[in-house]
Amino acid sequence: MYKSLLRPIWVYAIQIWDCAKPSQMRTMQAFQSINLLDGGGCPSPGLTLNGTRVIPRSGMSPDFSTLSEVKFPARLPSPSGKGSASVASSSSVDAEAPSRICKIKCVSGQWVGPLCQEVNGDGRFQPILKSCALEEVPPNLILSFKNRIIIEFNTTIPHNSTISARCQEPIGTYKLSGPPVLNCSNGIWSSPIPKCQPTTLFTNYSENSPPTILVRVPSGSAAVDQNGGLVVFPGSILHLECLYLRRHGDPEWTWTSEAETYLTGWAIGTDERNWKYRLSIYYVKQFDTGSFTCTTSRGINNTITLQVSDIHCKPVPSMDLNPHLNYRASGHRLGQTTYFNCPPGFFLKGSANITCLPSGDWSNSPPDCIMVKCPPISVDDSRLIMVEYNDTYGKRAAFKCAWGFQMSGVNSIECLADSTWSHRIPTCTEILCPSPVVPLNGLLIEDSAPGRHVVGSVVQFSCGEKHQLIGKPSMVCTENGTWSHSTPYCKARCEYPGEPPNGRIIPLKFWYVPGDKLKITCLAGYVLPLPLEASPPVCLGDGTWSHTLPECIQYTNV
């Protein structure tokens, strides 16, 4: 993210003070590059030699607004930057340095360079001065370059650039050992990278550690600036609490502000009075700006820099906010925070809260409310039919299966607040009815593949000879996987035997069930023989009669 910020760029007003003697430097030759600038370009580069401004040769226009680069010959150190050569000091220039072609380029309205060619090189232009390496950084240390925190290391910082150093927050819990600002000069830092020393809060209140300074703002607001200083809004109440064990002695508060005195002393709370030595500032005013130092009885100290500033950020209502974005603002002055949330059906993209910084800017841009949408659903199975579809929060997708198939899973899924569907997409499987039971003494006739009964399949039943079908003679496989009717059964029956000569039978039916007995009556003048009258025909369990019908004979023949 910051690599583009850390590329070795040397920006000057192109003042080459004592880098060459007049006899060693020819008159600057400027020419217009093929690529012209689209905007207003750069101002005059203001090239000087030994403190004297160099005037372009006769006939050259002093207007640089349309130039994208200026080339000139000069005796300058090698772009490799060996040694500690610097264009700012004539003592560091090799008088016998070969003449080389250098140039400056107009980039975003500023002159960048110089870049020079190596002698006997490949003709490429390279920077004159070296960048400073920024490798491993001590723990709890925060480095900033151009007001941005450096989060990628093993990189370089351009020559003549500065970085600021501070310890991580909460402010006062670490002490910076080393300068807060470092300058890069031709590959060398002005001082070693500082370190952050843990204070008593992290060292079990060791007497050999710097004291922790805790900041409390019971009324008003405050914030930490990019350099690690405390910025307080006027009128606030501020407590600076020096953490040190009372039994080791009394610490001492000193300050550089214009105030003559502040209220100091051990805290009065039972649980605080033995380890908090407090300095209180009531209703902070401009003259309270300064450094506040707590020094222990061992002479070890820690310091917090205080600046009083009436800072306001842009009011939240005046910002370009998403119409669905809800916010709760405690105010828009220094240190105050605004909280955001989105209504159901939207998710928050960005920071949920922003704080007014000492720079007068909010810590982040307002977030956005993005409508919750679930992943698109693609139905590739022809057996599954989507009957309803809406992929936004709270809406649903509904399904049904083609005729003859049943659903595995839920038929309706809902789009949830986390952009996921409430259930998996259902599947459809073919509906099959169980194989029907063939009735005893009966037959089964199927209209589809034997043993596979899909929805709509019809089976028919029939019974063998001397048996009657009881129930529906056919049934259909339905969509719930069951048959439309119960399986019929075959019941034995005796057929109508007809009427005997000169007689009649009782009862008279089309068929008879096992156990039915026939009573035979003869016409007038006819009778049954006595043995047969005593044993009438009976329908047996196999559908046959126990014996044939007897004949009626004339009574005169008895």
Coordinates of C-alpha atoms in Angstrom, one line a residue:
M1 CA 0.0 0.0 0.0
Y2 CA 2.8 2.4 0.9
K3 CA 5.4 1.2 -1.6
S4 CA 4.4 4.0 -4.0
L5 CA 5.0 6.5 -1.2
L6 CA 8.5 5.1 -0.4
R7 CA 10.0 5.0 -3.8
P8 CA 13.2 7.0 -4.0
I9 CA 12.0 10.4 -5.2
W10 CA 14.2 13.4 -4.8
V11 CA 12.4 16.6 -5.0
Y12 CA 14.3 19.9 -5.1
A13 CA 14.1 23.4 -6.3
I14 CA 17.1 22.1 -8.2
Q15 CA 19.6 24.0 -6.3
I16 CA 23.0 22.4 -7.0
W17 CA 25.0 24.6 -4.5
D18 CA 28.6 23.7 -4.8
C19 CA 28.5 20.5 -6.8
A20 CA 30.7 21.8 -9.6
K21 CA 33.0 24.7 -10.4
P22 CA 31.9 27.1 -13.1
S23 CA 34.5 25.8 -15.4
Q24 CA 33.3 22.3 -14.8
M25 CA 29.7 23.0 -15.6
R26 CA 28.5 24.2 -19.0
T27 CA 25.5 26.4 -19.5
M28 CA 22.3 24.6 -18.8
Q29 CA 20.5 23.5 -21.9
A30 CA 16.8 23.0 -21.6
F31 CA 14.6 21.5 -24.3
Q32 CA 11.0 20.6 -24.6
S33 CA 10.2 16.9 -24.3
I34 CA 8.2 15.1 -26.8
N35 CA 5.4 14.5 -24.2
L36 CA 3.9 17.8 -23.1
L37 CA 2.1 18.2 -19.8
D38 CA -1.7 18.4 -19.8
G39 CA -2.0 20.8 -17.0
G40 CA -0.1 24.0 -15.9
G41 CA 3.2 22.1 -15.5
C42 CA 5.9 23.0 -13.1
P43 CA 7.3 26.4 -12.1
S44 CA 10.9 27.5 -13.0
P45 CA 13.3 25.0 -11.4
G46 CA 15.4 27.8 -10.0
L47 CA 18.8 26.2 -10.7
T48 CA 21.7 27.8 -8.8
L49 CA 25.5 27.4 -8.9
N50 CA 27.5 28.4 -5.9
G51 CA 24.6 30.5 -4.7
T52 CA 24.2 32.3 -8.1
R53 CA 21.1 31.7 -10.1
V54 CA 21.8 30.1 -13.5
I55 CA 20.1 31.9 -16.4
P56 CA 19.1 29.9 -19.5
R57 CA 21.2 30.7 -22.5
S58 CA 20.1 33.3 -24.9
G59 CA 17.1 32.4 -27.0
M60 CA 15.7 29.9 -24.5
S61 CA 12.2 30.7 -23.1
P62 CA 12.0 31.1 -19.3
D63 CA 8.6 29.5 -19.4
F64 CA 8.8 26.0 -18.0
S65 CA 5.0 25.4 -17.9
T66 CA 5.0 23.1 -20.9
L67 CA 8.2 21.2 -20.2
S68 CA 8.0 17.7 -18.9
E69 CA 11.8 17.3 -18.3
V70 CA 15.0 19.4 -18.4
K71 CA 18.4 17.9 -19.1
F72 CA 21.8 19.4 -18.3
P73 CA 25.5 18.2 -18.1
A74 CA 27.2 18.4 -14.7
R75 CA 30.0 16.9 -12.7
L76 CA 28.1 15.0 -10.0
P77 CA 28.8 11.9 -7.9
S78 CA 27.9 8.5 -9.2
P79 CA 24.3 7.5 -8.9
S80 CA 25.5 4.5 -7.0
G81 CA 26.0 6.8 -4.1
K82 CA 29.1 5.2 -2.7
G83 CA 30.5 7.1 0.3
S84 CA 28.5 9.9 1.9
A85 CA 28.4 12.2 -1.2
S86 CA 25.7 14.8 -1.0
V87 CA 24.7 17.5 -3.5
A88 CA 24.3 19.9 -0.6
S89 CA 28.0 20.2 0.2
S90 CA 30.9 21.1 -2.2
S91 CA 33.3 19.4 0.2
S92 CA 31.7 16.0 -0.6
V93 CA 32.0 16.4 -4.4
D94 CA 34.9 14.7 -6.2
A95 CA 36.5 17.5 -8.3
E96 CA 37.6 14.9 -10.8
A97 CA 34.1 13.4 -11.1
P98 CA 33.3 12.9 -14.8
S99 CA 30.7 15.0 -16.5
R100 CA 27.5 13.2 -16.9
I101 CA 24.0 14.0 -18.3
C102 CA 21.4 14.6 -15.7
K103 CA 17.8 15.6 -15.8
I104 CA 14.9 16.7 -13.7
K105 CA 11.3 15.8 -14.5
C106 CA 8.0 17.5 -13.9
V107 CA 5.7 15.2 -11.9
S108 CA 2.4 16.4 -10.6
G109 CA 3.5 20.0 -10.6
Q110 CA 6.8 19.4 -8.9
W111 CA 10.4 18.9 -10.2
V112 CA 11.7 15.5 -9.4
G113 CA 15.4 14.6 -9.6
P114 CA 18.2 15.0 -10.4
L115 CA 18.6 11.7 -12.2
C116 CA 21.9 11.1 -13.9
Q117 CA 23.4 8.6 -16.3
E118 CA 26.3 6.3 -15.2
V119 CA 29.6 6.8 -17.0
N120 CA 30.0 4.0 -19.5
G121 CA 26.7 2.7 -18.3
D122 CA 23.6 1.6 -20.2
G123 CA 22.2 5.1 -20.6
R124 CA 19.6 4.8 -17.9
F125 CA 19.0 7.6 -15.5
Q126 CA 19.3 6.9 -11.8
P127 CA 18.9 8.9 -8.6
I128 CA 22.0 10.6 -7.3
L129 CA 21.4 10.2 -3.6
K130 CA 20.6 6.9 -1.8
S131 CA 17.4 6.0 0.1
C132 CA 17.5 4.8 3.7
A133 CA 16.6 1.3 4.5
L134 CA 13.7 0.6 6.8
E135 CA 13.8 -3.0 7.9
E136 CA 12.7 -4.6 11.1
V137 CA 11.1 -2.2 13.6
P138 CA 11.2 -2.6 17.4
P139 CA 7.9 -3.9 19.0
N140 CA 5.2 -1.4 20.0
L141 CA 6.8 1.3 17.8
I142 CA 4.7 3.2 15.2
L143 CA 6.5 4.9 12.3
S144 CA 4.8 7.4 10.0
F145 CA 5.8 8.8 6.7
K146 CA 3.9 11.7 5.1
N147 CA 1.3 11.5 7.8
R148 CA 0.6 7.9 7.1
I149 CA 1.5 4.9 9.3
I150 CA 4.0 2.6 7.7
I151 CA 2.6 -0.9 7.7
E152 CA 5.1 -2.5 5.3
F153 CA 8.7 -2.7 6.1
N154 CA 11.8 -4.1 4.3
T155 CA 11.5 -1.0 2.2
T156 CA 13.3 2.4 1.7
I157 CA 12.6 6.0 2.5
P158 CA 13.8 8.7 0.0
H159 CA 16.8 10.9 0.7
N160 CA 16.0 14.1 2.6
S161 CA 12.7 12.6 3.9
T162 CA 11.7 12.4 7.5
I163 CA 9.7 9.9 9.5
S164 CA 8.1 10.3 12.8
A165 CA 8.2 7.8 15.6
R166 CA 5.8 7.2 18.6
C167 CA 4.8 4.3 20.8
Q168 CA 1.5 2.5 20.4
E169 CA -1.5 3.6 22.3
P170 CA -2.8 3.9 25.0
I171 CA -0.7 7.0 25.3
G172 CA 1.6 6.9 28.3
T173 CA 1.9 3.1 28.6
Y174 CA 5.3 3.1 26.8
K175 CA 8.1 5.5 26.8
L176 CA 9.9 6.5 23.6
S177 CA 13.6 6.0 23.9
G178 CA 15.2 8.0 21.1
P179 CA 14.2 11.0 19.0
P180 CA 10.7 11.3 17.7
V181 CA 11.8 12.4 14.2
L182 CA 14.4 10.8 12.0
N183 CA 15.9 12.3 8.8
C184 CA 17.3 10.3 5.9
S185 CA 20.4 11.7 4.3
N186 CA 22.0 9.8 1.5
G187 CA 21.2 6.4 2.9
I188 CA 22.0 7.2 6.5
W189 CA 19.4 7.9 9.3
S190 CA 20.1 10.9 11.5
S191 CA 19.9 8.6 14.5
P192 CA 19.1 4.9 15.3
I193 CA 15.5 3.8 15.2
P194 CA 14.1 4.5 18.6
K195 CA 12.5 1.9 20.9
C196 CA 9.5 1.8 23.1
Q197 CA 10.3 1.0 26.8
P198 CA 7.5 -0.7 28.8
T199 CA 6.3 1.3 31.9
T200 CA 5.3 0.2 35.4
L201 CA 1.9 -1.1 34.1
F202 CA 3.7 -3.9 32.3
T203 CA 6.7 -4.5 34.6
N204 CA 4.8 -5.2 37.9
Y205 CA 5.6 -1.7 39.1
S206 CA 9.3 -2.2 39.0
E207 CA 11.3 0.8 40.5
N208 CA 13.6 0.6 37.5
S209 CA 10.9 1.2 35.0
P210 CA 9.5 4.5 33.7
P211 CA 6.1 5.3 35.3
T212 CA 2.9 4.7 33.3
I213 CA 0.9 7.8 32.7
L214 CA -2.8 7.1 32.2
V215 CA -5.1 9.8 30.7
R216 CA -8.6 10.2 32.0
V217 CA -11.1 12.7 30.5
P218 CA -14.2 12.6 32.7
S219 CA -15.6 15.7 31.0
G220 CA -15.0 17.0 27.5
S221 CA -12.9 15.2 24.8
A222 CA -9.3 14.5 23.7
A223 CA -7.4 12.5 21.1
V224 CA -3.9 11.5 20.3
D225 CA -2.2 13.1 17.3
Q226 CA 0.0 11.5 14.7
N227 CA 3.1 12.3 16.7
G228 CA 1.9 10.7 19.9
G229 CA 0.9 13.9 21.6
L230 CA -2.4 14.5 23.5
V231 CA -4.7 17.1 22.0
V232 CA -7.5 18.2 24.4
F233 CA -10.6 20.3 23.6
P234 CA -10.8 23.5 25.6
G235 CA -13.0 23.3 28.7
S236 CA -12.3 19.6 29.3
I237 CA -11.5 18.1 32.7
L238 CA -8.2 16.1 32.5
H239 CA -6.6 13.7 34.9
L240 CA -3.0 12.5 34.3
E241 CA -2.4 9.5 36.6
C242 CA 1.2 8.5 37.3
L243 CA 1.3 4.8 38.2
Y244 CA 3.9 4.2 40.9
L245 CA 3.8 2.3 44.2
R246 CA 3.4 4.7 47.1
R247 CA 5.7 2.6 49.3
H248 CA 8.6 3.4 47.0
G249 CA 8.2 7.1 47.6
D250 CA 6.4 10.1 46.1
P251 CA 6.7 10.9 42.4
E252 CA 6.9 14.5 41.3
W253 CA 5.0 16.2 38.5
T254 CA 6.7 19.0 36.5
W255 CA 5.4 20.9 33.4
T256 CA 6.3 23.4 30.8
S257 CA 2.9 25.1 30.5
E258 CA 2.3 28.7 31.5
A259 CA 0.3 27.6 34.6
E260 CA 1.9 28.2 37.9
T261 CA 0.4 25.3 39.8
Y262 CA -1.9 22.3 39.3
L263 CA -3.7 20.1 41.8
T264 CA -1.4 17.1 42.4
G265 CA -1.4 14.2 44.9
W266 CA -2.2 10.6 45.6
A267 CA -5.7 9.5 44.5
I268 CA -8.2 9.4 47.4
G269 CA -10.1 6.2 46.4
T270 CA -9.4 3.3 48.6
D271 CA -8.4 1.1 45.7
E272 CA -6.2 3.8 44.0
R273 CA -4.5 5.8 46.7
N274 CA -1.5 3.5 47.0
W275 CA -0.5 3.5 43.3
K276 CA -2.0 6.5 41.5
Y277 CA -0.3 9.9 41.8
R278 CA -2.6 12.3 40.0
L279 CA -2.3 15.7 38.3
S280 CA -5.7 17.3 37.5
I281 CA -6.5 20.1 35.1
Y282 CA -9.9 21.5 35.4
Y283 CA -11.5 23.2 32.4
V284 CA -8.5 23.1 30.2
K285 CA -7.4 26.4 28.7
Q286 CA -4.9 27.4 26.0
F287 CA -2.1 28.2 28.5
D288 CA -2.2 24.6 29.7
T289 CA -0.4 23.6 26.5
G290 CA 3.0 22.0 27.3
S291 CA 4.8 18.9 28.4
F292 CA 3.9 17.1 31.6
T293 CA 6.5 14.9 33.2
C294 CA 6.2 12.4 36.1
T295 CA 9.5 11.6 37.8
T296 CA 9.8 8.8 40.3
S297 CA 11.8 8.8 43.5
R298 CA 14.5 6.9 41.5
G299 CA 14.7 9.8 39.1
I300 CA 13.1 7.9 36.2
N301 CA 10.5 9.8 34.3
N302 CA 7.8 9.6 31.5
T303 CA 6.3 12.6 29.7
I304 CA 3.1 13.4 27.9
T305 CA 2.9 16.4 25.6
L306 CA -0.4 18.3 25.8
Q307 CA -1.9 20.7 23.3
V308 CA -5.1 22.5 23.8
S309 CA -6.9 23.1 20.5
D310 CA -10.5 24.0 19.5
I311 CA -10.9 21.5 16.7
H312 CA -14.1 20.6 15.0
C313 CA -14.6 18.1 12.2
K314 CA -17.2 18.4 9.4
P315 CA -20.7 17.7 10.9
V316 CA -21.9 14.3 10.0
P317 CA -25.3 15.5 8.6
S318 CA -23.4 17.5 6.0
M319 CA -21.6 14.5 4.7
D320 CA -22.7 12.5 1.7
L321 CA -24.2 9.6 3.5
N322 CA -26.0 6.5 2.2
P323 CA -29.7 7.1 2.6
H324 CA -30.0 3.8 4.4
L325 CA -27.2 4.6 6.9
N326 CA -28.2 5.2 10.5
Y327 CA -25.8 7.1 12.8
R328 CA -25.5 8.2 16.4
A329 CA -23.2 11.1 16.9
S330 CA -21.9 12.4 20.3
G331 CA -20.7 15.5 18.4
H332 CA -18.2 16.5 15.9
R333 CA -15.5 18.1 17.9
L334 CA -12.1 16.7 18.8
G335 CA -12.1 13.2 20.2
Q336 CA -15.9 12.7 19.7
T337 CA -17.1 9.6 18.0
T338 CA -19.9 8.9 15.6
Y339 CA -21.4 5.4 15.4
F340 CA -23.1 3.9 12.3
N341 CA -25.3 0.9 11.6
C342 CA -27.5 -0.3 8.8
P343 CA -31.1 -1.5 8.9
P344 CA -32.1 -5.1 8.4
G345 CA -31.5 -6.1 4.9
F346 CA -28.2 -4.2 4.6
F347 CA -24.7 -4.8 5.8
L348 CA -22.1 -2.2 6.9
K349 CA -19.2 -1.8 4.5
G350 CA -16.5 0.3 6.2
S351 CA -15.8 1.4 9.8
A352 CA -18.7 1.2 12.2
N353 CA -17.4 4.3 14.0
I354 CA -15.3 7.3 13.2
T355 CA -13.5 9.7 15.6
C356 CA -12.7 13.4 15.1
L357 CA -8.9 13.6 14.9
P358 CA -6.6 16.4 15.9
S359 CA -6.1 17.1 12.2
G360 CA -9.7 18.1 11.9
D361 CA -10.5 15.1 9.8
W362 CA -12.5 12.0 10.8
S363 CA -10.5 8.9 11.4
N364 CA -12.3 7.2 8.4
S365 CA -14.8 8.0 5.8
P366 CA -18.5 7.2 6.6
P367 CA -19.3 3.6 5.8
D368 CA -21.8 2.4 3.3
C369 CA -24.9 0.3 3.5
I370 CA -24.9 -2.5 1.0
M371 CA -28.1 -4.4 0.3
V372 CA -27.8 -8.0 1.5
K373 CA -28.0 -10.4 -1.4
C374 CA -27.6 -14.1 -1.4
P375 CA -25.6 -16.1 -3.9
P376 CA -27.5 -16.7 -7.2
I377 CA -29.2 -20.0 -7.6
S378 CA -28.9 -22.0 -10.7
V379 CA -31.2 -25.0 -11.2
D380 CA -29.6 -27.4 -13.5
D381 CA -31.9 -30.4 -12.6
S382 CA -34.9 -30.6 -14.9
R383 CA -36.8 -32.4 -12.2
L384 CA -36.5 -29.4 -9.9
I385 CA -38.7 -26.3 -10.8
M386 CA -38.2 -22.9 -9.2
V387 CA -41.6 -21.3 -8.7
E388 CA -40.4 -18.1 -6.8
Y389 CA -37.1 -16.3 -6.6
N390 CA -35.8 -13.2 -4.8
D391 CA -32.2 -13.2 -3.6
T392 CA -32.4 -10.1 -1.2
Y393 CA -32.6 -10.3 2.6
G394 CA -35.8 -11.7 4.0
K395 CA -37.0 -12.9 0.6
R396 CA -37.1 -16.5 -0.5
A397 CA -36.7 -19.0 -3.3
A398 CA -39.4 -21.6 -3.6
F399 CA -39.2 -24.9 -5.4
K400 CA -41.4 -27.8 -6.5
C401 CA -40.6 -31.1 -8.2
A402 CA -41.9 -32.3 -11.5
W403 CA -44.8 -34.7 -11.6
G404 CA -43.7 -38.1 -10.4
F405 CA -40.9 -36.8 -8.2
Q406 CA -40.7 -36.0 -4.5
M407 CA -38.6 -33.4 -2.8
S408 CA -35.7 -34.0 -0.4
G409 CA -35.2 -30.9 1.8
V410 CA -37.3 -27.8 2.3
N411 CA -39.4 -26.4 -0.5
S412 CA -38.7 -22.8 0.5
I413 CA -35.3 -21.2 1.5
E414 CA -34.8 -17.7 2.9
C415 CA -32.0 -15.2 2.3
L416 CA -30.5 -14.4 5.7
A417 CA -28.7 -11.3 7.0
D418 CA -25.3 -12.9 6.5
S419 CA -25.9 -13.3 2.8
T420 CA -26.4 -17.0 3.0
W421 CA -29.5 -19.1 2.3
S422 CA -31.3 -20.6 5.2
H423 CA -31.1 -24.1 3.8
R424 CA -29.6 -26.1 1.0
I425 CA -31.3 -26.2 -2.4
P426 CA -33.6 -29.3 -2.3
T427 CA -33.3 -32.2 -4.7
C428 CA -35.9 -34.3 -6.4
T429 CA -36.1 -38.1 -6.5
E430 CA -38.4 -40.3 -8.4
I431 CA -41.5 -41.5 -6.6
L432 CA -41.9 -45.3 -6.5
C433 CA -44.8 -47.3 -5.0
P434 CA -44.1 -50.6 -3.2
S435 CA -44.7 -53.8 -5.1
P436 CA -48.4 -54.8 -4.6
V437 CA -49.2 -58.1 -2.8
V438 CA -50.6 -60.7 -5.1
P439 CA -53.8 -62.1 -3.5
L440 CA -54.1 -65.8 -2.7
N441 CA -55.7 -67.6 -5.6
G442 CA -55.3 -64.4 -7.6
L443 CA -53.3 -63.0 -10.5
L444 CA -51.5 -59.6 -11.0
I445 CA -51.5 -57.8 -14.3
E446 CA -48.9 -54.9 -14.6
D447 CA -48.8 -52.1 -17.2
S448 CA -45.1 -51.2 -16.6
A449 CA -41.8 -52.9 -16.0
P450 CA -42.3 -55.6 -13.4
G451 CA -41.2 -54.5 -9.9
R452 CA -40.9 -50.8 -10.8
H453 CA -44.0 -48.8 -10.1
V454 CA -43.7 -45.1 -10.9
V455 CA -46.4 -42.5 -10.3
G456 CA -49.4 -43.2 -12.6
S457 CA -48.6 -46.9 -13.0
V458 CA -51.7 -49.1 -13.0
V459 CA -52.0 -52.7 -11.8
Q460 CA -55.0 -55.0 -12.2
F461 CA -56.0 -58.1 -10.3
S462 CA -58.0 -61.2 -11.2
C463 CA -58.9 -64.3 -9.4
G464 CA -58.7 -68.0 -10.3
E465 CA -61.6 -70.3 -11.1
K466 CA -64.3 -70.7 -8.4
H467 CA -63.0 -67.5 -6.7
Q468 CA -64.5 -64.0 -6.6
L469 CA -62.5 -60.7 -6.4
I470 CA -63.3 -58.7 -3.3
G471 CA -62.2 -55.0 -3.6
K472 CA -61.2 -52.8 -6.5
P473 CA -59.9 -54.7 -9.5
S474 CA -57.2 -52.1 -10.2
M475 CA -55.2 -49.4 -8.4
V476 CA -52.9 -46.5 -9.4
C477 CA -49.6 -45.4 -7.9
T478 CA -50.2 -41.9 -6.5
E479 CA -47.8 -38.9 -6.0
N480 CA -47.4 -39.7 -2.3
G481 CA -45.9 -43.1 -3.1
T482 CA -48.9 -45.1 -2.1
W483 CA -51.5 -47.1 -4.0
S484 CA -54.9 -45.5 -4.6
H485 CA -56.7 -48.5 -3.1
S486 CA -56.1 -51.4 -0.8
T487 CA -55.1 -54.7 -2.4
P488 CA -58.1 -56.8 -3.2
Y489 CA -58.4 -60.4 -2.3
C490 CA -59.9 -63.6 -3.8
K491 CA -62.7 -65.3 -2.0
A492 CA -63.8 -68.8 -2.8
R493 CA -67.4 -69.1 -4.2
C494 CA -69.8 -71.7 -5.5
E495 CA -71.5 -71.0 -8.7
Y496 CA -75.3 -71.1 -9.2
P497 CA -76.0 -74.8 -9.7
G498 CA -79.1 -74.3 -11.6
E499 CA -82.5 -75.8 -10.6
P500 CA -83.2 -79.4 -10.3
P501 CA -85.9 -81.0 -12.5
N502 CA -89.4 -80.6 -11.0
G503 CA -88.0 -78.5 -8.2
R504 CA -86.5 -75.2 -7.0
I505 CA -83.6 -74.1 -4.8
I506 CA -83.5 -71.6 -1.9
P507 CA -81.8 -69.2 -1.7
L508 CA -81.5 -68.2 -5.3
K509 CA -78.2 -66.2 -5.8
F510 CA -75.6 -65.7 -8.5
W511 CA -73.0 -67.1 -6.3
Y512 CA -72.7 -68.7 -2.9
V513 CA -70.1 -68.4 -0.2
P514 CA -68.6 -71.3 1.6
G515 CA -71.0 -72.6 4.2
D516 CA -74.1 -71.7 2.3
K517 CA -76.7 -74.5 2.2
L518 CA -79.2 -75.1 -0.5
K519 CA -82.8 -75.9 0.3
I520 CA -84.6 -77.8 -2.5
T521 CA -88.4 -77.7 -2.9
C522 CA -90.2 -79.9 -5.3
L523 CA -93.3 -79.1 -7.4
A524 CA -96.6 -80.5 -6.5
G525 CA -96.7 -84.2 -6.8
Y526 CA -93.0 -84.5 -6.5
V527 CA -90.9 -85.2 -3.5
L528 CA -87.2 -85.8 -2.6
P529 CA -86.0 -89.1 -1.5
L530 CA -85.8 -89.1 2.3
P531 CA -82.0 -89.5 2.6
L532 CA -81.3 -86.6 0.3
E533 CA -83.8 -84.4 2.0
A534 CA -81.8 -84.8 5.2
S535 CA -78.4 -83.7 3.7
P536 CA -78.8 -80.6 1.4
P537 CA -75.8 -79.5 -0.8
V538 CA -73.3 -77.2 1.0
C539 CA -70.8 -74.8 -0.6
L540 CA -67.4 -75.9 0.4
G541 CA -64.2 -73.8 1.0
D542 CA -62.8 -74.6 -2.4
G543 CA -65.8 -73.3 -4.3
T544 CA -67.4 -76.6 -5.0
W545 CA -70.7 -78.0 -3.8
S546 CA -70.6 -81.0 -1.4
H547 CA -72.7 -83.0 -3.8
T548 CA -74.9 -82.6 -6.8
L549 CA -78.5 -81.4 -6.6
P550 CA -80.9 -84.2 -5.9
E551 CA -83.9 -84.8 -8.3
C552 CA -87.5 -84.5 -7.3
I553 CA -89.5 -87.7 -8.1
Q554 CA -93.2 -88.4 -8.2
Y555 CA -94.5 -89.4 -4.9
T556 CA -96.1 -92.4 -6.5
N557 CA -92.7 -93.8 -7.2
V558 CA -91.5 -93.5 -3.6

